[in-house]
Coordinates of C-alpha atoms and ligand atoms in Angstrom, one line a residue:
M1 CA 116.5 -16.5 158.2
K2 CA 116.1 -20.5 159.4
N3 CA 117.5 -21.8 162.6
L4 CA 119.3 -24.9 162.5
V5 CA 120.4 -27.4 165.2
I6 CA 122.8 -29.7 165.0
L7 CA 123.4 -32.8 167.1
I8 CA 126.8 -34.9 166.6
S9 CA 128.7 -37.3 169.2
G10 CA 132.2 -36.8 168.3
R11 CA 134.3 -35.3 165.9
G12 CA 132.0 -33.2 164.2
S13 CA 133.8 -33.0 160.7
N14 CA 130.4 -32.6 159.2
M15 CA 128.9 -30.1 161.6
E16 CA 132.1 -27.8 160.6
A17 CA 131.9 -28.3 157.1
I18 CA 127.6 -27.3 157.2
V19 CA 129.3 -24.2 159.9
R20 CA 132.2 -22.8 157.7
A21 CA 129.8 -23.1 154.1
C22 CA 126.6 -21.5 156.1
A23 CA 129.0 -18.4 157.2
H24 CA 131.2 -18.1 153.7
D25 CA 128.0 -18.6 151.8
A26 CA 126.0 -16.2 153.6
W27 CA 122.6 -18.2 154.2
P28 CA 119.6 -17.3 155.4
A29 CA 120.2 -19.2 158.4
K30 CA 121.8 -19.4 161.5
I31 CA 123.1 -22.1 163.5
A32 CA 121.5 -22.2 166.5
A33 CA 123.2 -24.6 168.4
V34 CA 125.7 -27.3 168.5
I35 CA 124.0 -29.9 170.9
A36 CA 125.9 -33.5 171.6
N37 CA 125.1 -36.3 173.8
R38 CA 128.7 -37.2 174.8
P39 CA 130.2 -34.8 176.8
D40 CA 133.6 -35.0 175.2
A41 CA 132.3 -34.7 172.1
A42 CA 135.5 -33.1 169.7
G43 CA 133.6 -31.0 167.8
L44 CA 131.6 -28.4 170.5
A45 CA 135.0 -26.9 171.0
F46 CA 135.0 -26.1 167.5
A47 CA 131.3 -24.6 167.9
A48 CA 132.3 -22.4 170.6
S49 CA 135.1 -20.7 169.1
H50 CA 133.3 -20.3 166.5
G51 CA 130.5 -18.2 168.9
I52 CA 127.4 -21.0 168.1
A53 CA 125.4 -22.1 171.3
T54 CA 126.8 -25.5 172.3
A55 CA 125.2 -27.7 175.2
V56 CA 125.1 -31.8 176.0
V57 CA 122.8 -34.0 176.9
D58 CA 124.8 -36.9 178.6
H59 CA 122.4 -39.8 177.1
R60 CA 124.3 -41.9 180.5
Q61 CA 122.3 -39.6 182.5
Y62 CA 118.9 -41.2 181.3
P63 CA 118.6 -44.6 182.0
E64 CA 115.2 -44.7 179.6
R65 CA 115.7 -43.7 176.0
A66 CA 112.4 -42.2 176.1
A67 CA 113.9 -40.2 178.8
F68 CA 116.7 -38.9 176.6
D69 CA 114.8 -38.1 174.2
A70 CA 112.7 -35.8 175.6
A71 CA 115.6 -33.7 177.5
L72 CA 117.2 -33.6 173.9
A73 CA 113.9 -32.7 172.5
Q74 CA 113.3 -29.7 175.0
T75 CA 117.2 -28.9 174.7
I76 CA 116.7 -28.8 170.7
D77 CA 113.1 -27.0 170.9
G78 CA 114.9 -24.1 173.3
Y79 CA 116.5 -23.0 169.8
A80 CA 113.2 -22.7 168.1
P81 CA 114.5 -25.2 164.8
D82 CA 113.1 -25.1 161.4
L83 CA 115.6 -27.7 160.5
V84 CA 117.3 -30.6 162.6
V85 CA 120.5 -31.7 161.5
L86 CA 122.0 -35.1 162.8
A87 CA 125.7 -34.9 161.6
G88 CA 127.4 -38.2 163.2
F89 CA 125.3 -38.8 166.0
M90 CA 125.2 -42.1 167.7
R91 CA 121.9 -42.6 169.2
V92 CA 119.0 -44.8 168.0
L93 CA 115.9 -42.4 168.6
T94 CA 112.1 -42.9 169.7
E95 CA 109.4 -43.0 166.8
G96 CA 108.1 -40.2 169.0
F97 CA 111.1 -38.2 168.8
V98 CA 111.4 -39.0 165.0
D99 CA 107.9 -38.1 164.0
H100 CA 108.4 -34.7 166.2
Y101 CA 110.7 -33.4 163.3
S102 CA 109.1 -35.1 160.8
G103 CA 110.0 -33.5 157.2
R104 CA 113.0 -31.5 159.5
M105 CA 115.5 -33.7 160.6
L106 CA 118.3 -33.9 157.8
N107 CA 120.6 -37.4 158.8
I108 CA 124.0 -38.6 156.8
H109 CA 124.9 -42.0 156.7
P110 CA 128.1 -43.6 154.9
S111 CA 126.9 -45.5 152.6
L112 CA 124.7 -45.6 149.2
L113 CA 121.4 -46.2 151.0
P114 CA 119.2 -48.7 151.0
S115 CA 122.5 -50.8 151.1
F116 CA 124.2 -50.9 154.3
P117 CA 122.3 -49.4 157.1
G118 CA 123.9 -49.4 160.6
L119 CA 127.6 -49.5 161.3
K120 CA 130.7 -50.6 160.0
T121 CA 129.8 -49.5 156.2
H122 CA 132.8 -49.0 155.2
Q123 CA 134.0 -52.7 155.9
Q124 CA 130.2 -54.0 154.8
A125 CA 131.5 -52.7 151.9
L126 CA 134.4 -53.7 151.2
D127 CA 133.1 -57.7 152.5
A128 CA 130.4 -57.5 149.9
G129 CA 132.7 -56.8 146.9
C130 CA 131.3 -53.5 146.1
R131 CA 133.3 -51.3 143.5
V132 CA 131.1 -48.4 144.6
H133 CA 130.2 -47.2 147.4
G134 CA 129.2 -43.5 148.8
A135 CA 127.0 -41.3 151.5
T136 CA 123.8 -40.5 151.5
V137 CA 122.2 -37.7 152.8
H138 CA 118.5 -38.2 153.8
F139 CA 115.1 -37.3 155.9
V140 CA 114.8 -39.2 159.1
T141 CA 112.3 -41.8 159.6
S142 CA 111.5 -44.1 162.2
R143 CA 113.2 -46.5 160.3
L144 CA 117.2 -46.8 161.0
D145 CA 119.1 -45.0 158.2
H146 CA 116.0 -45.0 156.1
G147 CA 113.9 -42.2 154.9
P148 CA 113.8 -40.0 151.7
I149 CA 116.6 -39.2 149.8
V150 CA 117.9 -35.9 149.3
A151 CA 121.5 -36.5 148.1
Q152 CA 124.0 -39.4 147.6
S153 CA 127.9 -39.5 146.3
A154 CA 129.5 -42.1 144.9
V155 CA 132.8 -43.0 145.6
P156 CA 134.8 -46.3 143.4
V157 CA 136.6 -48.9 145.9
R158 CA 139.9 -49.1 144.7
A159 CA 141.9 -52.5 144.9
G160 CA 143.4 -52.4 148.2
D161 CA 141.5 -50.2 150.4
D162 CA 140.9 -50.6 154.0
A163 CA 137.8 -49.4 155.6
A164 CA 140.0 -46.7 156.8
A165 CA 141.2 -45.3 153.4
L166 CA 137.4 -46.0 151.8
A167 CA 136.1 -44.0 154.7
A168 CA 138.1 -41.2 154.2
R169 CA 137.2 -41.0 150.3
V170 CA 133.8 -41.0 151.3
L171 CA 133.9 -38.7 154.2
A172 CA 135.6 -35.7 151.9
T173 CA 132.0 -36.3 149.8
E174 CA 130.3 -36.1 152.5
H175 CA 131.4 -32.6 153.4
V176 CA 130.0 -31.4 149.8
I177 CA 126.9 -33.0 149.8
Y178 CA 125.8 -32.6 153.4
P179 CA 125.9 -28.5 153.7
R180 CA 124.8 -28.6 149.6
A181 CA 121.7 -30.2 151.0
V182 CA 121.2 -28.3 154.1
R183 CA 121.4 -25.2 152.0
W184 CA 118.6 -26.5 149.7
F185 CA 116.5 -27.0 152.7
V186 CA 117.3 -23.5 153.8
E187 CA 116.8 -22.3 150.6
G188 CA 113.1 -23.8 150.7
R189 CA 113.8 -25.6 147.6
V190 CA 113.2 -29.3 149.2
T191 CA 109.7 -30.7 148.5
L192 CA 109.0 -33.8 150.7
D193 CA 106.5 -36.2 147.9
G194 CA 105.9 -39.6 150.2
A195 CA 109.3 -41.5 150.2
H196 CA 110.4 -39.2 147.4
V197 CA 112.1 -35.2 147.7
T198 CA 111.9 -32.9 144.8
L199 CA 114.0 -30.2 144.2
T200 CA 113.0 -26.8 143.0
P201 CA 114.2 -25.6 140.3
P202 CA 116.2 -29.4 140.0
E203 CA 119.8 -29.4 140.2
P204 CA 122.0 -32.8 140.5
Q205 CA 121.5 -34.5 143.7
W206 CA 123.9 -36.9 143.3
L207 CA 127.9 -36.5 143.5
F208 CA 130.6 -38.5 141.6
L209 CA 133.9 -38.3 142.9
D210 CA 136.1 -39.4 139.6
D211 CA 139.4 -39.2 141.1
T212 CA 140.8 -41.4 138.1
N213 CA 143.7 -39.1 137.3
A214 CA 144.9 -37.9 140.4
H215 CA 145.3 -41.8 141.0
A216 CA 146.6 -42.8 137.8
N217 CA 149.7 -40.5 138.7
T218 CA 150.1 -41.7 142.4
Q219 CA 149.4 -45.8 142.0
T220 CA 151.0 -48.2 140.0
A221 CA 149.2 -48.7 136.5
G222 CA 147.0 -51.8 136.3
E223 CA 145.4 -51.4 139.3
G224 CA 142.2 -50.1 138.4
V225 CA 138.9 -51.1 138.6
Ligands
LIG1 C1 130.3 -40.0 159.2 O1 131.1 -40.5 158.4 C2 128.9 -39.7 159.0 O2 128.3 -40.2 157.7 C3 128.5 -40.8 160.0 O3 129.4 -40.8 161.3 C4 130.2 -40.1 160.8 C5 130.4 -38.6 161.7 O4 132.0 -37.9 161.4 N1 127.0 -40.6 160.3 P1 132.0 -36.7 162.1 O5 131.5 -36.4 163.3 O6 131.0 -35.8 160.8 O7 133.6 -36.2 161.4

């Protein structure tokens, strides 16, 4: 049985997808805790209502980033995690913190890394004229939004998309690839080999959202990409 600790900052829909998949598919894992850096993180209520321990380490109480990370690590380690899952956790982490969880901390980023690290990824993709956009599950390294890739999803960028429409399309795929990647880790199938991840036995580490037919039914002809 592996212990998972999930860190959130807000809505927590990825956390929710992982909690539901863990229960539904009876993973050999326990969500030991959901920890937020904001007391008003909406996802805390969902976790508590599912009998999961919750904690808040409020970053505003710590003038120094290192002090916040030390307090956060202490709280996390109280749950003896095999894996720390960053799910919309909006804090830049210190190198010491990242090193402490080396090889056992995953993140999801809403772009096809290495394109568009940082914030406003959907607008960045639109501004760059991308025809394909997506999300990436990766091991966390001290370089922001960078690290060995476990899984990626790709979605079309459609004419008329704004950042919100694109975000919603990407988010739906996040809810598929993140639980999948966490399950692979829980099952002991993920090996880190330098910058690369090997999955044993192999299975597709990608997801291509092809909603062309659904789209054709609802949009005017000729708009396609
Ligand atoms: C997701 O798009 C995730 O990729 C990004 O922040 C968003 C968090 O959403 N890091 P939620 O809190 O999981 O609903």
